[in-house]
mmCIF file of C-alpha atoms and ligand atoms in Angstrom:
data_model
loop_
_atom_site.group_PDB
_atom_site.id
_atom_site.type_symbol
_atom_site.label_atom_id
_atom_site.label_comp_id
_atom_site.label_asym_id
_atom_site.label_seq_id
_atom_site.Cartn_x
_atom_site.Cartn_y
_atom_site.Cartn_z
ATOM 1 C CA MET O 6 -116.240 18.805 41.350
ATOM 2 C CA LEU O 7 -119.461 17.219 42.587
ATOM 3 C CA LYS O 8 -122.566 19.382 42.256
ATOM 4 C CA ILE O 9 -125.386 19.011 44.765
ATOM 5 C CA TYR O 10 -128.700 20.542 43.757
ATOM 6 C CA GLY O 11 -131.007 21.376 46.677
ATOM 7 C CA GLN O 12 -131.478 23.842 49.519
ATOM 8 C CA PRO O 13 -129.887 22.866 52.830
ATOM 9 C CA LYS O 14 -132.991 22.880 55.062
ATOM 10 C CA SER O 15 -134.060 19.658 53.349
ATOM 11 C CA ILE O 16 -133.213 16.567 55.403
ATOM 12 C CA ASN O 17 -132.615 14.654 52.175
ATOM 13 C CA VAL O 18 -130.117 17.229 50.911
ATOM 14 C CA ARG O 19 -128.386 17.142 54.299
ATOM 15 C CA LYS O 20 -127.842 13.404 53.969
ATOM 16 C CA VAL O 21 -125.729 14.085 50.885
ATOM 17 C CA LEU O 22 -123.911 17.056 52.441
ATOM 18 C CA TRP O 23 -122.989 14.966 55.490
ATOM 19 C CA THR O 24 -121.876 12.060 53.298
ATOM 20 C CA CYS O 25 -119.545 14.330 51.293
ATOM 21 C CA THR O 26 -118.091 15.651 54.563
ATOM 22 C CA GLU O 27 -117.671 12.113 55.879
ATOM 23 C CA LEU O 28 -115.828 11.165 52.701
ATOM 24 C CA GLY O 29 -113.810 14.390 52.449
ATOM 25 C CA LEU O 30 -115.297 15.177 49.030
ATOM 26 C CA PRO O 31 -115.444 18.823 47.919
ATOM 27 C CA PHE O 32 -118.727 19.905 46.364
ATOM 28 C CA GLU O 33 -120.620 22.873 45.012
ATOM 29 C CA ARG O 34 -124.186 23.247 46.293
ATOM 30 C CA ILE O 35 -126.793 24.938 44.137
ATOM 31 C CA ASP O 36 -130.102 26.144 45.614
ATOM 32 C CA TRP O 37 -133.284 24.496 44.365
ATOM 33 C CA GLY O 38 -136.497 23.682 46.188
ATOM 34 C CA GLY O 39 -138.170 25.026 49.315
ATOM 35 C CA GLU O 40 -138.196 28.814 49.373
ATOM 36 C CA THR O 41 -135.437 29.057 46.732
ATOM 37 C CA ARG O 42 -136.149 28.045 43.119
ATOM 38 C CA PRO O 43 -139.181 25.813 42.449
ATOM 39 C CA VAL O 44 -138.550 22.171 41.589
ATOM 40 C CA THR O 45 -141.378 22.460 39.051
ATOM 41 C CA ASP O 46 -139.094 24.578 36.854
ATOM 42 C CA PRO O 47 -138.462 22.740 33.558
ATOM 43 C CA GLU O 48 -134.728 23.367 34.013
ATOM 44 C CA PHE O 49 -134.821 21.367 37.246
ATOM 45 C CA GLN O 50 -137.174 18.722 35.864
ATOM 46 C CA LYS O 51 -134.559 17.969 33.219
ATOM 47 C CA LEU O 52 -132.266 16.919 36.086
ATOM 48 C CA ASN O 53 -134.868 14.925 38.003
ATOM 49 C CA PRO O 54 -138.111 13.932 36.285
ATOM 50 C CA VAL O 55 -139.804 13.308 39.662
ATOM 51 C CA GLY O 56 -139.039 16.910 40.689
ATOM 52 C CA MET O 57 -137.386 16.318 44.061
ATOM 53 C CA ILE O 58 -134.211 17.460 45.751
ATOM 54 C CA PRO O 59 -131.457 16.347 46.207
ATOM 55 C CA VAL O 60 -129.871 15.741 42.841
ATOM 56 C CA LEU O 61 -126.174 14.927 42.477
ATOM 57 C CA GLU O 62 -124.104 15.593 39.378
ATOM 58 C CA ASP O 63 -120.804 13.751 39.103
ATOM 59 C CA ALA O 64 -118.754 14.247 35.930
ATOM 60 C CA GLY O 65 -121.897 14.700 33.846
ATOM 61 C CA GLN O 66 -123.793 11.786 35.409
ATOM 62 C CA ILE O 67 -126.990 12.626 37.270
ATOM 63 C CA PHE O 68 -128.202 10.816 40.388
ATOM 64 C CA TRP O 69 -131.320 11.352 42.486
ATOM 65 C CA GLU O 70 -133.014 9.741 45.530
ATOM 66 C CA SER O 71 -131.084 10.734 48.644
ATOM 67 C CA ASN O 72 -130.309 7.283 50.023
ATOM 68 C CA SER O 73 -129.176 6.018 46.622
ATOM 69 C CA ILE O 74 -126.844 9.010 46.388
ATOM 70 C CA VAL O 75 -125.418 8.283 49.866
ATOM 71 C CA ARG O 76 -124.736 4.669 48.840
ATOM 72 C CA TYR O 77 -123.312 5.732 45.480
ATOM 73 C CA LEU O 78 -120.811 8.091 47.074
ATOM 74 C CA ALA O 79 -119.689 5.556 49.695
ATOM 75 C CA ALA O 80 -119.254 2.887 46.986
ATOM 76 C CA ARG O 81 -117.469 5.354 44.661
ATOM 77 C CA GLU O 82 -114.908 5.965 47.420
ATOM 78 C CA GLY O 83 -114.569 2.240 48.223
ATOM 79 C CA ARG O 84 -115.700 2.862 51.802
ATOM 80 C CA HIS O 85 -116.737 -0.644 52.797
ATOM 81 C CA ASP O 86 -116.809 0.456 56.425
ATOM 82 C CA LEU O 87 -119.754 2.721 55.556
ATOM 83 C CA LEU O 88 -121.347 0.357 53.012
ATOM 84 C CA PRO O 89 -120.193 -3.258 53.365
ATOM 85 C CA ASP O 90 -119.455 -5.174 50.168
ATOM 86 C CA THR O 91 -120.678 -8.575 51.321
ATOM 87 C CA PRO O 92 -124.388 -8.979 50.467
ATOM 88 C CA ALA O 93 -125.565 -9.993 53.935
ATOM 89 C CA GLU O 94 -123.701 -7.244 55.784
ATOM 90 C CA ARG O 95 -124.736 -4.705 53.188
ATOM 91 C CA ALA O 96 -128.402 -5.683 53.536
ATOM 92 C CA GLN O 97 -128.196 -5.034 57.298
ATOM 93 C CA VAL O 98 -127.241 -1.431 56.502
ATOM 94 C CA GLU O 99 -129.677 -1.021 53.621
ATOM 95 C CA LYS O 100 -132.711 -2.277 55.542
ATOM 96 C CA TRP O 101 -132.457 0.680 57.950
ATOM 97 C CA MET O 102 -131.993 3.075 55.030
ATOM 98 C CA ASP O 103 -135.048 1.666 53.265
ATOM 99 C CA TRP O 104 -137.106 1.807 56.457
ATOM 100 C CA GLN O 105 -136.035 5.402 57.031
ATOM 101 C CA VAL O 106 -137.038 6.637 53.590
ATOM 102 C CA SER O 107 -140.342 4.762 53.529
ATOM 103 C CA ASP O 108 -141.955 4.177 56.943
ATOM 104 C CA PHE O 109 -139.979 6.300 59.410
ATOM 105 C CA ASN O 110 -140.014 9.384 57.165
ATOM 106 C CA ASN O 111 -143.798 9.211 56.900
ATOM 107 C CA THR O 112 -144.406 9.308 60.653
ATOM 108 C CA TRP O 113 -143.194 12.856 61.280
ATOM 109 C CA ARG O 114 -144.411 14.727 58.209
ATOM 110 C CA TYR O 115 -147.647 16.135 59.663
ATOM 111 C CA ALA O 116 -146.225 17.148 63.064
ATOM 112 C CA PHE O 117 -143.053 18.596 61.536
ATOM 113 C CA MET O 118 -144.839 20.574 58.837
ATOM 114 C CA GLY O 119 -147.380 21.882 61.345
ATOM 115 C CA LEU O 120 -145.186 22.678 64.350
ATOM 116 C CA VAL O 121 -141.777 23.464 62.852
ATOM 117 C CA ARG O 122 -142.508 24.735 59.344
ATOM 118 C CA LYS O 123 -145.833 26.161 60.616
ATOM 119 C CA HIS O 124 -147.528 25.315 57.326
ATOM 120 C CA PRO O 125 -151.228 26.321 57.365
ATOM 121 C CA ASN O 126 -152.301 23.003 55.806
ATOM 122 C CA PHE O 127 -150.898 21.000 58.752
ATOM 123 C CA GLN O 128 -152.611 22.570 61.760
ATOM 124 C CA ASP O 129 -155.182 19.931 62.744
ATOM 125 C CA GLU O 130 -154.388 19.114 66.396
ATOM 126 C CA LYS O 131 -155.631 15.544 66.193
ATOM 127 C CA GLN O 132 -153.450 14.781 63.186
ATOM 128 C CA ILE O 133 -150.447 16.483 64.807
ATOM 129 C CA ALA O 134 -150.897 14.293 67.899
ATOM 130 C CA GLU O 135 -151.295 11.169 65.790
ATOM 131 C CA SER O 136 -148.168 11.952 63.764
ATOM 132 C CA TRP O 137 -146.183 12.713 66.938
ATOM 133 C CA ASN O 138 -147.240 9.395 68.521
ATOM 134 C CA ARG O 139 -146.198 7.481 65.422
ATOM 135 C CA PHE O 140 -142.895 9.376 65.288
ATOM 136 C CA CYS O 141 -142.173 8.600 68.963
ATOM 137 C CA SER O 142 -143.050 4.892 68.473
ATOM 138 C CA ALA O 143 -140.639 4.695 65.540
ATOM 139 C CA VAL O 144 -137.894 6.423 67.543
ATOM 140 C CA GLY O 145 -138.610 3.833 70.265
ATOM 141 C CA ILE O 146 -137.778 1.114 67.720
ATOM 142 C CA VAL O 147 -134.477 2.862 66.946
ATOM 143 C CA ALA O 148 -133.754 3.075 70.696
ATOM 144 C CA GLN O 149 -134.400 -0.662 71.114
ATOM 145 C CA GLU O 150 -132.011 -1.476 68.287
ATOM 146 C CA LEU O 151 -129.339 0.826 69.716
ATOM 147 C CA THR O 152 -129.649 -0.964 73.044
ATOM 148 C CA ARG O 153 -129.023 -4.221 71.193
ATOM 149 C CA THR O 154 -126.039 -3.001 69.121
ATOM 150 C CA GLY O 155 -124.591 -0.812 71.884
ATOM 151 C CA ALA O 156 -123.412 1.846 69.421
ATOM 152 C CA TYR O 157 -124.813 2.397 65.920
ATOM 153 C CA ILE O 158 -127.980 1.419 64.132
ATOM 154 C CA ALA O 159 -126.544 -1.468 62.083
ATOM 155 C CA GLY O 160 -123.975 -2.653 64.624
ATOM 156 C CA ALA O 161 -120.779 -1.603 66.352
ATOM 157 C CA GLN O 162 -119.568 0.485 63.374
ATOM 158 C CA PHE O 163 -120.817 3.776 61.987
ATOM 159 C CA THR O 164 -122.348 3.186 58.520
ATOM 160 C CA CYS O 165 -124.381 5.005 55.860
ATOM 161 C CA ALA O 166 -127.497 3.990 57.789
ATOM 162 C CA ASP O 167 -126.463 6.269 60.668
ATOM 163 C CA ILE O 168 -126.429 9.261 58.337
ATOM 164 C CA VAL O 169 -130.093 8.838 57.462
ATOM 165 C CA ILE O 170 -131.264 7.635 60.895
ATOM 166 C CA GLY O 171 -129.155 10.254 62.702
ATOM 167 C CA LEU O 172 -130.707 13.138 60.754
ATOM 168 C CA SER O 173 -134.149 11.697 61.475
ATOM 169 C CA ILE O 174 -133.341 11.744 65.197
ATOM 170 C CA HIS O 175 -132.221 15.352 64.833
ATOM 171 C CA ARG O 176 -135.619 16.064 63.302
ATOM 172 C CA TRP O 177 -137.313 14.340 66.256
ATOM 173 C CA LYS O 178 -135.452 16.616 68.638
ATOM 174 C CA SER O 179 -136.567 19.669 66.645
ATOM 175 C CA ILE O 180 -140.270 19.125 67.357
ATOM 176 C CA PRO O 181 -141.353 21.445 70.187
ATOM 177 C CA LEU O 182 -143.251 18.800 72.182
ATOM 178 C CA GLU O 183 -142.328 16.869 75.306
ATOM 179 C CA ARG O 184 -140.326 13.813 74.298
ATOM 180 C CA PRO O 185 -140.286 10.447 76.058
ATOM 181 C CA ASN O 186 -137.069 9.838 77.990
ATOM 182 C CA LEU O 187 -134.922 7.606 75.761
ATOM 183 C CA PRO O 188 -131.336 7.574 77.125
ATOM 184 C CA GLU O 189 -130.094 5.366 74.253
ATOM 185 C CA ILE O 190 -131.221 8.015 71.782
ATOM 186 C CA GLU O 191 -129.498 10.772 73.763
ATOM 187 C CA ARG O 192 -126.256 8.753 73.851
ATOM 188 C CA TYR O 193 -126.544 8.057 70.105
ATOM 189 C CA TYR O 194 -127.012 11.770 69.406
ATOM 190 C CA GLU O 195 -123.902 12.576 71.460
ATOM 191 C CA ARG O 196 -121.953 9.879 69.599
ATOM 192 C CA LEU O 197 -122.991 11.378 66.253
ATOM 193 C CA CYS O 198 -121.897 14.837 67.449
ATOM 194 C CA GLU O 199 -118.322 13.518 67.377
ATOM 195 C CA ARG O 200 -118.591 13.658 63.577
ATOM 196 C CA GLU O 201 -118.061 16.900 61.682
ATOM 197 C CA GLY O 202 -120.765 16.089 59.124
ATOM 198 C CA PHE O 203 -123.419 15.699 61.809
ATOM 199 C CA ARG O 204 -122.312 18.822 63.651
ATOM 200 C CA LEU O 205 -122.533 20.844 60.411
ATOM 201 C CA TYR O 206 -125.732 19.469 58.905
ATOM 202 C CA GLY O 207 -127.483 18.010 61.973
ATOM 203 C CA ARG O 208 -126.818 19.592 65.351
ATOM 204 C CA ASP O 209 -125.749 23.045 64.089
ATOM 205 C CA GLY O 210 -127.555 22.995 60.743
ATOM 206 C CA GLY O 211 -130.903 24.291 61.985
ATOM 207 C CA VAL O 212 -134.165 22.516 61.216
HETATM 208 N N1 LIG T 22 -137.430 10.008 48.327
HETATM 209 C C1 LIG T 22 -136.833 11.276 48.002
HETATM 210 C C2 LIG T 22 -137.623 12.362 48.700
HETATM 211 C C3 LIG T 22 -137.055 13.714 48.385
HETATM 212 C C4 LIG T 22 -137.913 14.835 48.984
HETATM 213 O O1 LIG T 22 -138.948 14.613 49.625
HETATM 214 N N2 LIG T 22 -137.454 16.048 48.750
HETATM 215 C C5 LIG T 22 -138.197 17.199 49.180
HETATM 216 C C6 LIG T 22 -137.347 18.033 50.146
HETATM 217 S S1 LIG T 22 -136.914 17.131 51.601
HETATM 218 C C7 LIG T 22 -138.521 18.051 47.968
HETATM 219 O O2 LIG T 22 -137.910 17.933 46.930
HETATM 220 N N3 LIG T 22 -139.519 18.913 48.130
HETATM 221 C C8 LIG T 22 -139.870 19.893 47.140
HETATM 222 C C9 LIG T 22 -139.220 21.201 47.460
HETATM 223 O O3 LIG T 22 -138.346 21.271 48.323
HETATM 224 O O4 LIG T 22 -139.574 22.193 46.811
HETATM 225 C C10 LIG T 22 -135.371 11.291 48.436
HETATM 226 O O5 LIG T 22 -135.068 10.655 49.462
HETATM 227 O O6 LIG T 22 -134.531 11.904 47.766
#
């Protein structure tokens, strides 16, 4: 059985949990990170030298980096609907995944850590406001794209990119500040709620 190392409050762990649900793959989840066991523990560092959750173990092979794991699992199951096998179509999915893990992910960190996790090192009001503005601008980009595609982030079909963008939108909705009115985002969120994986690890999974 697949083993997923990482505590379930982590958005990056949730990506993998949702993917397994989407694919109907049973898994065992083992707590590491956050308030559970520290990722600095040498036992964990043997699994992932960069000391981050999630880590996936599949028949003795170890994988890390959440978006790589999502792609690996979709490819392992031959799910070309989730991860197309033609290079051009695949790149349309991957570009949103790469943007999510690099630029998008960086917009919310300060506001989320300060307002949701209530971390003492993230309480500067100016930096919270700046992070929130950048987060809302990035969500505006997602909304524009959804208006263009009419359904999902990379087109008419649900793909791996919606797992990582969808959980980011869930994070946006978790910030206790007034949000701009973005009907496309609300419709997207409702569309994602049709999926068990999003209900479990997004909508009903806490923050
Ligand atoms: N680029 C990495 C980032 C992973 C990451 O930031 N993981 C965080 C949790 S979301 C972590 O390991 N933090 C240390 C901890 O939880 O103790 C990925 O996508 O897998």
